[in-house]
Amino acid sequence: MKKTTCYIGIWVFALLFIVSIIMIAGHYVLEDKAEDEFDYLVEIVEEAEEKEVEDVNISDEEAQSPLERYQKLFRMNNDMYGWVSIDGTNIDYPVMYTPDKKDYYLKRNFEKEYSFYGVPYIAEHCDSRESSDNVILYGHHMKNGSMFSDLMKYEDKDFFLTQNTINFDSLTETAVYEIIAVFKTTVYDDSGFKYYLFTDAETKEEFDAYVARCKELSLYETGASAEYGDELITLSTCEYSRTNGRMVIVAKKVLEE
């Protein structure tokens, strides 16, 4: 009887071990698949950028739009709003916008298939096509350093001093944003700063109060602020030092083309 029980235990352990190996292998397969998918999107954009350079001597009438680089992707998926990138990080992704479908790309890839990586997306309550005062972008904090994980680099002020801007293009313009605040907070409780609710200020006082709160919470002084009338973006990802923590970067538009 003891020998039978021992054999059963061995078989159970072996089965659990095999299942664990399969799950781990499956995780890495999905990880590689997600990376390959985003690499393909980046290649499309880079090829279009090279074409723009080649066409530099053609007439104004024939010249490509400076954002023609995104048109192929938009034809592939018209939920695409633009592109976000930060030099010195792995952040270099399309940005999606589905105002009628809350968190649609939280667990979907660019092809709208299930993916635990998702795609960075604009909060559905932002009126992004009408230039909200604050456009909020969400992205996952993945353990392999992809998606918005590299926002955590901004814990270090020295990194901020080398990379204090964010590139955020729409389909109609390119733009550079200067970081004004870097902070951590929590969501789903009364103690956290509800930054995710602010998209449009009805008054100058409301806008100034939001900016002041962001500056107050900032991990360090950035040397930059924002005034009523400035256009803001907020990048948000999970932060794991606390329950329901968030790492948040707020920036203002300083250059557009």
Tab-separated table of C-alpha atoms in Angstrom:
chain	number	residue	atom	x	y	z
A	1	MET	CA	0.000	0.000	0.000
A	2	LYS	CA	2.806	2.368	0.912
A	3	LYS	CA	4.591	1.535	-2.343
A	4	THR	CA	1.420	2.280	-4.342
A	5	THR	CA	0.976	5.601	-2.551
A	6	CYS	CA	4.603	6.439	-3.282
A	7	TYR	CA	4.150	5.684	-6.989
A	8	ILE	CA	1.038	7.854	-7.102
A	9	GLY	CA	2.953	10.703	-5.458
A	10	ILE	CA	5.768	10.382	-7.985
A	11	TRP	CA	3.328	10.418	-10.901
A	12	VAL	CA	1.495	13.444	-9.507
A	13	PHE	CA	4.780	15.288	-9.010
A	14	ALA	CA	5.918	14.369	-12.528
A	15	LEU	CA	2.612	15.519	-14.000
A	16	LEU	CA	2.802	18.838	-12.168
A	17	PHE	CA	6.391	19.279	-13.327
A	18	ILE	CA	5.437	18.633	-16.957
A	19	VAL	CA	2.485	21.018	-16.756
A	20	SER	CA	4.753	23.694	-15.263
A	21	ILE	CA	7.295	23.264	-18.059
A	22	ILE	CA	4.550	23.521	-20.679
A	23	MET	CA	3.161	26.692	-19.073
A	24	ILE	CA	6.606	28.305	-18.876
A	25	ALA	CA	7.368	27.371	-22.479
A	26	GLY	CA	3.988	28.721	-23.558
A	27	HIS	CA	4.697	32.005	-21.790
A	28	TYR	CA	7.965	32.483	-23.668
A	29	VAL	CA	6.348	31.559	-26.967
A	30	LEU	CA	3.692	34.242	-26.425
A	31	GLU	CA	6.387	36.692	-25.347
A	32	ASP	CA	8.379	36.097	-28.535
A	33	LYS	CA	5.208	36.344	-30.625
A	34	ALA	CA	4.302	39.717	-29.109
A	35	GLU	CA	7.818	41.065	-29.664
A	36	ASP	CA	7.803	39.883	-33.282
A	37	GLU	CA	4.434	41.533	-33.893
A	38	PHE	CA	5.609	44.908	-32.586
A	39	ASP	CA	8.936	44.613	-34.428
A	40	TYR	CA	6.960	44.176	-37.642
A	41	LEU	CA	4.966	47.350	-36.962
A	42	VAL	CA	8.169	49.281	-36.247
A	43	GLU	CA	9.670	48.022	-39.526
A	44	ILE	CA	6.670	49.317	-41.462
A	45	VAL	CA	7.091	52.777	-39.936
A	46	GLU	CA	10.862	52.824	-40.484
A	47	GLU	CA	10.486	51.804	-44.140
A	48	ALA	CA	7.988	54.615	-44.679
A	49	GLU	CA	10.367	57.090	-43.003
A	50	GLU	CA	13.149	56.021	-45.386
A	51	LYS	CA	10.809	56.587	-48.317
A	52	GLU	CA	10.135	60.102	-47.047
A	53	VAL	CA	13.886	60.803	-47.115
A	54	GLU	CA	14.165	59.420	-50.663
A	55	ASP	CA	11.318	61.683	-51.805
A	56	VAL	CA	12.818	64.862	-50.347
A	57	ASN	CA	13.543	66.377	-53.794
A	58	ILE	CA	10.107	65.880	-55.361
A	59	SER	CA	7.598	68.701	-55.742
A	60	ASP	CA	5.434	69.885	-52.873
A	61	GLU	CA	2.352	68.521	-54.628
A	62	GLU	CA	3.891	65.058	-54.926
A	63	ALA	CA	5.607	64.961	-51.558
A	64	GLN	CA	4.363	62.558	-48.953
A	65	SER	CA	2.675	63.800	-45.829
A	66	PRO	CA	5.186	63.699	-42.961
A	67	LEU	CA	2.855	61.203	-41.303
A	68	GLU	CA	2.461	58.985	-44.342
A	69	ARG	CA	4.628	56.572	-42.339
A	70	TYR	CA	1.547	55.643	-40.315
A	71	GLN	CA	-0.952	55.268	-43.133
A	72	LYS	CA	-0.266	51.575	-43.813
A	73	LEU	CA	-0.799	50.775	-40.140
A	74	PHE	CA	-3.991	52.821	-40.076
A	75	ARG	CA	-5.295	50.850	-43.042
A	76	MET	CA	-4.488	47.650	-41.153
A	77	ASN	CA	-6.396	48.865	-38.078
A	78	ASN	CA	-8.273	52.156	-38.025
A	79	ASP	CA	-8.385	52.127	-34.220
A	80	MET	CA	-4.814	53.422	-34.391
A	81	TYR	CA	-4.514	56.991	-33.125
A	82	GLY	CA	-0.770	57.553	-33.342
A	83	TRP	CA	2.626	56.509	-32.008
A	84	VAL	CA	4.482	57.027	-28.721
A	85	SER	CA	8.225	56.683	-28.169
A	86	ILE	CA	10.831	57.719	-25.613
A	87	ASP	CA	14.523	57.768	-26.484
A	88	GLY	CA	16.663	55.579	-24.245
A	89	THR	CA	13.788	53.197	-23.492
A	90	ASN	CA	11.959	50.279	-25.100
A	91	ILE	CA	8.856	52.442	-25.466
A	92	ASP	CA	8.213	52.633	-29.220
A	93	TYR	CA	4.639	51.591	-29.935
A	94	PRO	CA	1.435	52.389	-31.766
A	95	VAL	CA	-1.302	53.957	-29.658
A	96	MET	CA	-4.921	52.866	-30.018
A	97	TYR	CA	-8.174	54.719	-29.311
A	98	THR	CA	-11.627	53.157	-28.917
A	99	PRO	CA	-13.950	55.683	-27.223
A	100	ASP	CA	-16.897	53.271	-27.378
A	101	LYS	CA	-15.001	50.214	-26.094
A	102	LYS	CA	-13.511	50.596	-22.625
A	103	ASP	CA	-10.037	49.043	-22.223
A	104	TYR	CA	-10.419	47.244	-25.558
A	105	TYR	CA	-6.669	46.914	-26.133
A	106	LEU	CA	-5.816	46.021	-22.559
A	107	LYS	CA	-5.626	42.359	-23.590
A	108	ARG	CA	-5.637	42.569	-27.392
A	109	ASN	CA	-2.847	42.980	-29.916
A	110	PHE	CA	-2.799	45.230	-32.981
A	111	GLU	CA	-4.684	42.543	-34.935
A	112	LYS	CA	-7.405	42.533	-32.223
A	113	GLU	CA	-6.444	39.030	-31.087
A	114	TYR	CA	-6.010	38.074	-27.423
A	115	SER	CA	-2.640	39.080	-25.969
A	116	PHE	CA	-1.681	39.677	-22.355
A	117	TYR	CA	0.699	42.371	-23.655
A	118	GLY	CA	-2.103	44.445	-25.130
A	119	VAL	CA	-1.261	47.658	-27.000
A	120	PRO	CA	-0.831	51.119	-25.421
A	121	TYR	CA	-4.144	52.936	-25.675
A	122	ILE	CA	-5.869	56.206	-24.873
A	123	ALA	CA	-8.449	56.226	-22.088
A	124	GLU	CA	-11.890	56.027	-23.652
A	125	HIS	CA	-13.177	59.129	-21.836
A	126	CYS	CA	-10.530	61.358	-23.452
A	127	ASP	CA	-11.853	63.392	-26.357
A	128	SER	CA	-8.512	62.947	-28.077
A	129	ARG	CA	-9.651	63.916	-31.554
A	130	GLU	CA	-10.869	67.251	-30.193
A	131	SER	CA	-7.629	68.002	-28.303
A	132	SER	CA	-8.476	67.312	-24.681
A	133	ASP	CA	-6.464	69.278	-22.142
A	134	ASN	CA	-5.020	65.956	-20.985
A	135	VAL	CA	-4.764	62.770	-23.069
A	136	ILE	CA	-4.181	59.692	-20.885
A	137	LEU	CA	-2.190	56.742	-22.247
A	138	TYR	CA	-2.159	53.334	-20.563
A	139	GLY	CA	0.351	50.532	-21.090
A	140	HIS	CA	1.261	47.332	-19.248
A	141	HIS	CA	4.286	46.963	-16.977
A	142	MET	CA	5.745	43.712	-18.344
A	143	LYS	CA	8.493	41.831	-16.519
A	144	ASN	CA	10.560	41.522	-19.697
A	145	GLY	CA	10.898	45.313	-19.911
A	146	SER	CA	8.465	45.814	-22.780
A	147	MET	CA	5.391	48.027	-23.139
A	148	PHE	CA	5.427	50.829	-20.502
A	149	SER	CA	7.795	49.041	-18.086
A	150	ASP	CA	10.567	51.546	-18.799
A	151	LEU	CA	8.541	54.345	-17.241
A	152	MET	CA	10.086	52.995	-14.037
A	153	LYS	CA	13.451	54.357	-15.221
A	154	TYR	CA	12.097	57.764	-14.263
A	155	GLU	CA	12.408	56.856	-10.598
A	156	ASP	CA	16.012	57.933	-11.147
A	157	LYS	CA	16.369	61.684	-11.634
A	158	ASP	CA	19.661	61.131	-13.443
A	159	PHE	CA	17.774	59.239	-16.146
A	160	PHE	CA	15.202	62.028	-16.354
A	161	LEU	CA	17.985	64.556	-16.876
A	162	THR	CA	19.102	62.662	-19.987
A	163	GLN	CA	15.598	61.930	-21.344
A	164	ASN	CA	13.079	64.597	-20.358
A	165	THR	CA	10.875	64.482	-23.450
A	166	ILE	CA	8.298	62.132	-24.969
A	167	ASN	CA	7.502	61.810	-28.673
A	168	PHE	CA	3.773	61.404	-29.253
A	169	ASP	CA	2.474	61.593	-32.804
A	170	SER	CA	-1.118	61.575	-33.938
A	171	LEU	CA	-2.002	60.617	-37.502
A	172	THR	CA	-1.990	64.299	-38.436
A	173	GLU	CA	1.012	65.753	-36.604
A	174	THR	CA	4.263	64.923	-34.893
A	175	ALA	CA	4.792	66.372	-31.433
A	176	VAL	CA	7.307	66.503	-28.604
A	177	TYR	CA	6.224	66.752	-24.974
A	178	GLU	CA	8.346	67.959	-22.057
A	179	ILE	CA	7.957	66.056	-18.788
A	180	ILE	CA	6.672	68.235	-15.950
A	181	ALA	CA	6.022	65.628	-13.216
A	182	VAL	CA	6.894	62.041	-12.310
A	183	PHE	CA	4.936	60.478	-9.464
A	184	LYS	CA	3.578	57.309	-7.905
A	185	THR	CA	0.090	56.890	-6.544
A	186	THR	CA	-2.621	54.294	-6.039
A	187	VAL	CA	-5.956	53.646	-7.721
A	188	TYR	CA	-9.251	52.198	-6.483
A	189	ASP	CA	-8.979	53.828	-3.044
A	190	ASP	CA	-9.703	57.237	-1.553
A	191	SER	CA	-6.085	57.992	-0.657
A	192	GLY	CA	-4.764	57.944	-4.224
A	193	PHE	CA	-4.633	60.882	-6.629
A	194	LYS	CA	-7.343	60.437	-9.250
A	195	TYR	CA	-5.209	61.763	-12.095
A	196	TYR	CA	-7.083	59.493	-14.514
A	197	LEU	CA	-10.271	61.549	-14.147
A	198	PHE	CA	-8.755	64.793	-15.405
A	199	THR	CA	-9.116	65.262	-19.153
A	200	ASP	CA	-10.604	68.740	-19.630
A	201	ALA	CA	-10.516	71.768	-17.372
A	202	GLU	CA	-13.605	73.941	-17.261
A	203	THR	CA	-11.619	76.808	-15.734
A	204	LYS	CA	-8.043	78.036	-15.399
A	205	GLU	CA	-8.270	77.337	-11.679
A	206	GLU	CA	-9.136	73.688	-12.290
A	207	PHE	CA	-6.218	73.261	-14.695
A	208	ASP	CA	-3.778	74.995	-12.353
A	209	ALA	CA	-4.944	72.860	-9.415
A	210	TYR	CA	-4.308	69.662	-11.372
A	211	VAL	CA	-0.819	70.749	-12.412
A	212	ALA	CA	-0.017	71.884	-8.868
A	213	ARG	CA	-1.041	68.496	-7.459
A	214	CYS	CA	1.104	66.672	-10.029
A	215	LYS	CA	4.075	68.866	-9.129
A	216	GLU	CA	3.455	68.332	-5.420
A	217	LEU	CA	3.517	64.548	-5.832
A	218	SER	CA	6.495	64.522	-8.201
A	219	LEU	CA	9.441	62.407	-7.065
A	220	TYR	CA	11.742	65.328	-7.846
A	221	GLU	CA	11.688	68.817	-9.314
A	222	THR	CA	11.663	68.645	-13.100
A	223	GLY	CA	12.251	72.333	-13.714
A	224	ALA	CA	9.161	72.515	-15.937
A	225	SER	CA	5.488	73.257	-15.386
A	226	ALA	CA	2.372	73.931	-17.462
A	227	GLU	CA	0.010	76.848	-17.935
A	228	TYR	CA	-3.671	76.967	-18.777
A	229	GLY	CA	-3.952	76.368	-22.505
A	230	ASP	CA	-1.059	73.893	-22.655
A	231	GLU	CA	-1.816	70.423	-24.006
A	232	LEU	CA	-0.877	67.581	-21.646
A	233	ILE	CA	-0.347	63.859	-21.970
A	234	THR	CA	-0.230	61.422	-19.065
A	235	LEU	CA	1.477	58.025	-19.355
A	236	SER	CA	0.410	55.465	-16.744
A	237	THR	CA	1.519	51.929	-15.888
A	238	CYS	CA	1.326	49.567	-12.916
A	239	GLU	CA	3.829	50.075	-10.090
A	240	TYR	CA	4.391	47.108	-7.796
A	241	SER	CA	5.799	48.599	-4.579
A	242	ARG	CA	2.232	49.031	-3.292
A	243	THR	CA	-1.216	47.549	-3.833
A	244	ASN	CA	-2.829	48.950	-6.991
A	245	GLY	CA	0.148	51.242	-7.470
A	246	ARG	CA	0.714	53.359	-10.568
A	247	MET	CA	3.743	55.075	-12.070
A	248	VAL	CA	2.646	58.257	-13.803
A	249	ILE	CA	4.443	60.664	-16.141
A	250	VAL	CA	2.825	63.997	-17.059
A	251	ALA	CA	4.185	66.076	-19.944
A	252	LYS	CA	3.210	69.191	-21.916
A	253	LYS	CA	3.409	69.771	-25.652
A	254	VAL	CA	6.358	71.976	-26.587
A	255	LEU	CA	6.852	71.273	-30.303
A	256	GLU	CA	4.642	70.127	-33.154
A	257	GLU	CA	5.040	69.778	-36.909
